[in-house]
Short mmCIF file of C-alpha atoms and ligand atoms in Angstrom, two decimals:
data_model
loop_
_atom_site.label_atom_id
_atom_site.label_comp_id
_atom_site.label_asym_id
_atom_site.label_seq_id
_atom_site.Cartn_x
_atom_site.Cartn_y
_atom_site.Cartn_z
CA MET A 140 -191.04 3.72 -39.27
CA PRO A 141 -192.81 6.23 -37.01
CA ASP A 142 -192.06 5.61 -33.32
CA ALA A 143 -194.73 7.68 -31.61
CA SER A 144 -194.86 5.56 -28.45
CA GLY A 145 -191.06 5.62 -28.09
CA LYS A 146 -190.99 9.39 -28.62
CA THR A 147 -193.35 9.89 -25.65
CA LEU A 148 -190.96 7.86 -23.45
CA VAL A 149 -187.81 9.71 -24.54
CA GLU A 150 -189.46 13.09 -24.06
CA TYR A 151 -190.84 12.11 -20.66
CA LEU A 152 -187.35 11.10 -19.58
CA SER A 153 -186.09 14.55 -20.65
CA GLY A 154 -188.78 16.26 -18.57
CA ASN A 155 -191.50 16.87 -21.20
CA LYS A 156 -194.51 15.21 -19.65
CA SER A 157 -197.21 15.93 -22.28
CA PRO A 158 -199.79 13.15 -22.66
CA TYR A 159 -200.08 11.12 -25.85
CA ILE A 160 -203.17 10.02 -27.73
CA ILE A 161 -204.60 6.58 -28.44
CA ARG A 162 -206.93 6.75 -31.46
CA ARG A 163 -209.31 3.84 -32.09
CA ASP A 164 -210.65 3.10 -35.57
CA ASP A 165 -214.19 4.12 -34.56
CA GLY A 166 -212.91 7.63 -33.87
CA LEU A 167 -212.57 7.31 -30.09
CA ILE A 168 -209.64 9.36 -28.79
CA GLU A 169 -208.15 8.85 -25.34
CA GLU A 170 -205.41 10.92 -23.75
CA GLN A 171 -202.88 8.84 -21.84
CA ASP A 172 -200.32 9.81 -19.25
CA THR A 173 -196.85 8.55 -20.19
CA GLY A 174 -195.96 8.71 -16.50
CA GLU A 175 -197.76 5.40 -16.05
CA TYR A 176 -194.84 3.66 -17.79
CA PHE A 177 -192.41 5.13 -15.27
CA THR A 178 -194.33 4.18 -12.13
CA GLU A 179 -192.59 2.30 -9.34
CA TYR A 180 -193.62 -0.72 -7.30
CA ASP A 181 -195.59 1.10 -4.60
CA GLN A 182 -197.77 2.81 -7.27
CA TRP A 183 -198.73 -0.45 -8.99
CA GLU A 184 -202.08 -2.21 -8.75
CA ASN A 185 -202.25 -4.99 -6.22
CA CYS A 186 -202.85 -7.63 -8.94
CA GLU A 187 -199.61 -6.56 -10.63
CA LYS A 188 -197.65 -6.94 -7.39
CA GLU A 189 -199.26 -10.29 -6.62
CA ILE A 190 -198.47 -11.95 -9.93
CA LEU A 191 -194.91 -10.63 -10.06
CA LYS A 192 -194.29 -12.80 -6.99
CA TYR A 193 -194.53 -15.75 -9.41
CA ALA A 194 -191.46 -14.63 -11.39
CA ARG A 195 -188.55 -17.00 -11.03
CA GLY A 196 -185.26 -17.82 -12.74
CA ARG A 197 -184.27 -16.14 -15.98
CA VAL A 198 -186.90 -13.63 -17.11
CA LEU A 199 -187.95 -12.33 -20.54
CA ASP A 200 -190.02 -9.12 -20.50
CA ILE A 201 -191.88 -8.61 -23.78
CA GLY A 202 -192.47 -4.94 -24.68
CA ASP A 203 -191.55 -3.13 -21.48
CA GLY A 204 -191.75 0.49 -22.71
CA ALA A 205 -189.71 2.42 -20.14
CA GLY A 206 -188.72 -0.83 -18.42
CA ARG A 207 -190.52 -0.50 -15.08
CA HIS A 208 -191.05 -4.22 -14.43
CA ALA A 209 -187.64 -5.21 -15.75
CA LEU A 210 -185.94 -2.63 -13.52
CA TYR A 211 -187.86 -3.85 -10.49
CA LEU A 212 -186.88 -7.50 -11.06
CA GLN A 213 -183.29 -6.64 -12.07
CA ASN A 214 -182.88 -4.70 -8.81
CA LYS A 215 -184.10 -7.78 -6.95
CA GLY A 216 -181.27 -9.79 -8.53
CA PHE A 217 -183.10 -11.50 -11.40
CA GLU A 218 -181.39 -11.99 -14.77
CA VAL A 219 -183.83 -10.04 -16.96
CA HIS A 220 -183.86 -9.76 -20.76
CA VAL A 221 -186.17 -7.22 -22.37
CA ILE A 222 -187.34 -6.88 -25.95
CA ASP A 223 -189.23 -4.00 -27.49
CA ILE A 224 -190.14 -3.15 -31.08
CA SER A 225 -189.60 0.58 -30.46
CA PRO A 226 -186.00 1.81 -30.97
CA LEU A 227 -186.64 4.78 -28.67
CA ALA A 228 -188.09 2.54 -25.92
CA VAL A 229 -184.91 0.44 -26.16
CA GLU A 230 -182.83 3.64 -25.82
CA VAL A 231 -184.86 4.72 -22.76
CA MET A 232 -184.47 1.32 -21.10
CA LYS A 233 -180.70 1.37 -21.69
CA ARG A 234 -180.48 4.88 -20.25
CA ARG A 235 -182.44 3.70 -17.20
CA GLY A 236 -179.86 1.00 -16.53
CA ILE A 237 -181.47 -2.19 -17.83
CA LYS A 238 -178.61 -4.50 -18.74
CA ASN A 239 -180.05 -6.82 -21.41
CA VAL A 240 -182.28 -4.93 -23.83
CA TYR A 241 -182.87 -5.90 -27.46
CA LEU A 242 -184.68 -4.27 -30.35
CA MET A 243 -186.84 -7.25 -31.33
CA ASP A 244 -190.37 -7.97 -32.52
CA LEU A 245 -192.45 -10.38 -30.46
CA MET A 246 -193.51 -11.95 -33.76
CA LYS A 247 -189.85 -12.76 -34.62
CA LEU A 248 -188.32 -13.89 -31.35
CA GLU A 249 -184.69 -15.01 -31.56
CA PHE A 250 -183.82 -16.90 -28.37
CA PRO A 251 -182.54 -20.42 -27.73
CA GLU A 252 -184.98 -23.17 -26.77
CA ASN A 253 -185.54 -23.90 -23.03
CA TYR A 254 -184.05 -20.52 -22.11
CA PHE A 255 -186.48 -18.55 -19.94
CA ASP A 256 -188.20 -19.55 -16.69
CA SER A 257 -190.61 -16.59 -16.68
CA ILE A 258 -192.04 -14.47 -19.49
CA LEU A 259 -193.67 -11.14 -18.70
CA MET A 260 -196.36 -9.64 -20.99
CA MET A 261 -197.54 -6.73 -18.88
CA PHE A 262 -200.23 -4.14 -19.51
CA ASN A 263 -202.15 -5.95 -22.27
CA ASN A 264 -199.05 -7.22 -24.05
CA PHE A 265 -200.54 -10.73 -24.05
CA GLY A 266 -202.75 -9.38 -26.84
CA LEU A 267 -200.01 -7.83 -29.01
CA ALA A 268 -200.45 -10.49 -31.70
CA GLY A 269 -203.86 -8.88 -32.21
CA THR A 270 -206.06 -11.95 -32.76
CA ILE A 271 -206.93 -15.24 -31.06
CA GLU A 272 -205.09 -17.24 -33.75
CA GLY A 273 -202.05 -14.94 -33.62
CA THR A 274 -201.92 -15.29 -29.83
CA LYS A 275 -202.01 -19.09 -30.07
CA LYS A 276 -199.07 -19.01 -32.51
CA ILE A 277 -197.06 -16.83 -30.10
CA LEU A 278 -197.89 -19.18 -27.22
CA LYS A 279 -196.30 -22.03 -29.19
CA VAL A 280 -193.09 -20.04 -29.64
CA LEU A 281 -193.07 -19.03 -25.96
CA TYR A 282 -193.46 -22.71 -25.06
CA LYS A 283 -190.29 -23.53 -27.02
CA ILE A 284 -188.09 -20.79 -25.59
CA SER A 285 -189.14 -21.47 -21.99
CA THR A 286 -187.98 -24.21 -19.62
CA ASP A 287 -190.19 -26.99 -18.22
CA LYS A 288 -191.06 -24.76 -15.28
CA GLY A 289 -191.78 -21.84 -17.64
CA ARG A 290 -194.46 -19.34 -16.66
CA ILE A 291 -196.16 -16.49 -18.46
CA ILE A 292 -197.05 -13.51 -16.28
CA THR A 293 -199.48 -10.97 -17.68
CA THR A 294 -201.89 -8.17 -16.83
CA ILE A 295 -204.93 -7.59 -19.03
CA ILE A 296 -207.82 -5.13 -19.08
CA ASP A 297 -211.11 -7.10 -18.95
CA PRO A 298 -212.94 -5.46 -21.88
CA TYR A 299 -216.37 -6.38 -20.50
CA LYS A 300 -215.93 -4.34 -17.31
CA THR A 301 -217.32 -1.16 -18.82
CA ASP A 302 -220.61 0.64 -19.18
CA ASN A 303 -219.23 3.23 -21.62
CA PRO A 304 -221.74 3.24 -24.55
CA GLN A 305 -218.98 3.80 -27.13
CA HIS A 306 -217.06 0.73 -25.90
CA LEU A 307 -220.27 -1.32 -25.81
CA ALA A 308 -221.11 -0.27 -29.39
CA TYR A 309 -217.55 -1.22 -30.45
CA HIS A 310 -217.96 -4.67 -28.86
CA LYS A 311 -221.25 -5.12 -30.70
CA ARG A 312 -219.68 -4.19 -34.05
CA ASN A 313 -216.77 -6.58 -33.42
CA ILE A 314 -219.08 -9.48 -32.61
CA LYS A 315 -221.21 -8.73 -35.68
CA GLU A 316 -218.06 -8.85 -37.83
CA GLY A 317 -216.85 -12.11 -36.26
CA ARG A 318 -214.14 -10.70 -33.98
CA PRO A 319 -213.81 -11.02 -30.20
CA ALA A 320 -215.52 -8.08 -28.45
CA GLY A 321 -212.24 -6.80 -27.01
CA GLN A 322 -210.15 -6.77 -30.19
CA VAL A 323 -209.33 -3.13 -30.88
CA LYS A 324 -207.62 -1.44 -33.82
CA ILE A 325 -205.66 1.52 -32.48
CA ARG A 326 -202.73 3.81 -33.14
CA ILE A 327 -200.54 6.05 -30.99
CA GLU A 328 -200.16 9.74 -31.80
CA TYR A 329 -197.76 12.19 -30.20
CA LYS A 330 -196.88 15.69 -31.37
CA GLY A 331 -197.32 15.03 -35.09
CA GLU A 332 -195.73 11.57 -34.93
CA ILE A 333 -198.40 9.08 -36.02
CA GLY A 334 -197.85 5.40 -35.27
CA GLU A 335 -199.04 2.55 -37.50
CA TRP A 336 -202.50 1.04 -36.90
CA PHE A 337 -202.32 -2.25 -35.00
CA ASP A 338 -204.76 -4.74 -33.46
CA LEU A 339 -204.67 -5.39 -29.72
CA LEU A 340 -206.63 -8.25 -28.21
CA MET A 341 -208.10 -7.83 -24.74
CA ILE A 342 -209.95 -10.80 -23.26
CA SER A 343 -211.77 -11.66 -20.04
CA PRO A 344 -210.44 -14.36 -17.68
CA GLU A 345 -213.11 -16.73 -19.07
CA GLU A 346 -212.02 -16.05 -22.67
CA LEU A 347 -208.40 -16.57 -21.62
CA GLU A 348 -209.31 -19.97 -20.21
CA SER A 349 -211.10 -20.93 -23.41
CA LEU A 350 -208.23 -19.69 -25.64
CA LEU A 351 -205.74 -21.78 -23.64
CA LYS A 352 -207.73 -25.00 -24.20
CA ASP A 353 -206.11 -25.32 -27.65
CA THR A 354 -202.60 -24.70 -26.30
CA ASP A 355 -200.02 -26.28 -24.00
CA TRP A 356 -200.57 -23.58 -21.36
CA SER A 357 -203.04 -23.39 -18.48
CA ILE A 358 -203.98 -20.90 -15.77
CA LEU A 359 -202.09 -21.18 -12.50
CA LYS A 360 -203.38 -17.98 -10.88
CA ILE A 361 -205.79 -15.13 -11.62
CA VAL A 362 -206.01 -11.96 -9.51
CA LYS A 363 -208.90 -9.66 -10.43
CA GLU A 364 -208.99 -5.96 -9.59
CA ASN A 365 -211.22 -3.11 -10.80
CA GLY A 366 -211.71 -4.25 -14.38
CA TYR A 367 -208.10 -5.31 -14.66
CA TYR A 368 -206.58 -8.70 -13.86
CA GLY A 369 -203.28 -10.43 -13.51
CA ALA A 370 -202.77 -13.98 -14.76
CA VAL A 371 -200.00 -16.50 -14.31
CA LEU A 372 -199.86 -19.32 -16.87
CA GLU A 373 -197.91 -22.55 -16.57
CA LYS A 374 -197.15 -25.39 -18.95
CA VAL A 375 -199.75 -28.15 -19.04
C1 LIG B 531 -198.61 -0.64 -23.48
S1 LIG B 531 -196.86 -0.58 -23.57
C2 LIG B 531 -196.54 -1.59 -22.15
C3 LIG B 531 -195.21 -1.29 -21.52
C4 LIG B 531 -194.87 -2.11 -20.29
N1 LIG B 531 -195.15 -3.53 -20.44
C5 LIG B 531 -195.53 -1.55 -19.06
O1 LIG B 531 -196.39 -2.23 -18.48
O2 LIG B 531 -195.18 -0.44 -18.67
C6 LIG B 531 -196.52 -1.66 -24.92
C7 LIG B 531 -195.04 -1.81 -25.28
O3 LIG B 531 -194.91 -2.93 -26.15
C8 LIG B 531 -194.09 -2.59 -27.26
N2 LIG B 531 -194.48 -3.41 -28.42
C9 LIG B 531 -195.57 -3.25 -29.20
N3 LIG B 531 -195.62 -4.19 -30.17
C10 LIG B 531 -194.52 -4.99 -29.97
C11 LIG B 531 -194.02 -6.13 -30.64
N4 LIG B 531 -194.64 -6.66 -31.69
N5 LIG B 531 -192.88 -6.68 -30.17
C12 LIG B 531 -192.23 -6.15 -29.10
N6 LIG B 531 -192.67 -5.06 -28.43
C13 LIG B 531 -193.81 -4.49 -28.85
C14 LIG B 531 -194.32 -1.10 -27.45
O4 LIG B 531 -193.25 -0.50 -28.16
C15 LIG B 531 -194.46 -0.61 -26.00
O5 LIG B 531 -193.20 -0.28 -25.47
#
């Protein structure tokens, strides 16, 4: 399996700081700075800092790339467990000193019931299941593996906070084809390594509220900031 996103992290750690590419299925190409995954607390958005205050107890961080949030919480004394689907991301997190890191797919979580008090899905990872229905299925599993006081902590790009014509045209096409406006099909490319296409779901705070109506989760806190927002979910 190609591991383009993991390769960017390993190379960044060894001093090669070239950007990587996100290609969308309408041909849009965006260059991204891998350094973002290595940022530290004082470089984070305010909404990120605010919602991390809601972390408590034993924490699961789903898809933490270079492990920035896990490291922050681990250094504060939290028991943090991290999963990532990228073998190279797992290697990077181990090298950076994260104690409990597992190569695991969010879609095949293997943890005991009632285990975690907080579950982090940072930087759009709430949408990794790719669709509304897929996200609802994951929320059921997260309900099982979390305690009664379980919380989900996430940051999401609000897809509607844009006036870029290419994004607006993409939204229009999605809606016409029966998908949420902010569901994107993308792949990561880095120095000849081409990742698999995958769907990522980005939703507004209002869409999040509506999605949660069919689940056992509800919104405890939303912090909005420049087209980005943090959300804390609790069990109903
Ligand atoms: C956008 S990065 C976010 C990294 C981190 N949360 C942060 O804010 O710096 C997404 C991460 O999720 C991982 N990932 C993608 N799909 C996954 C899946 N199905 N299960 C677990 N991890 C996944 C990727 O390998 C990558 O490390």
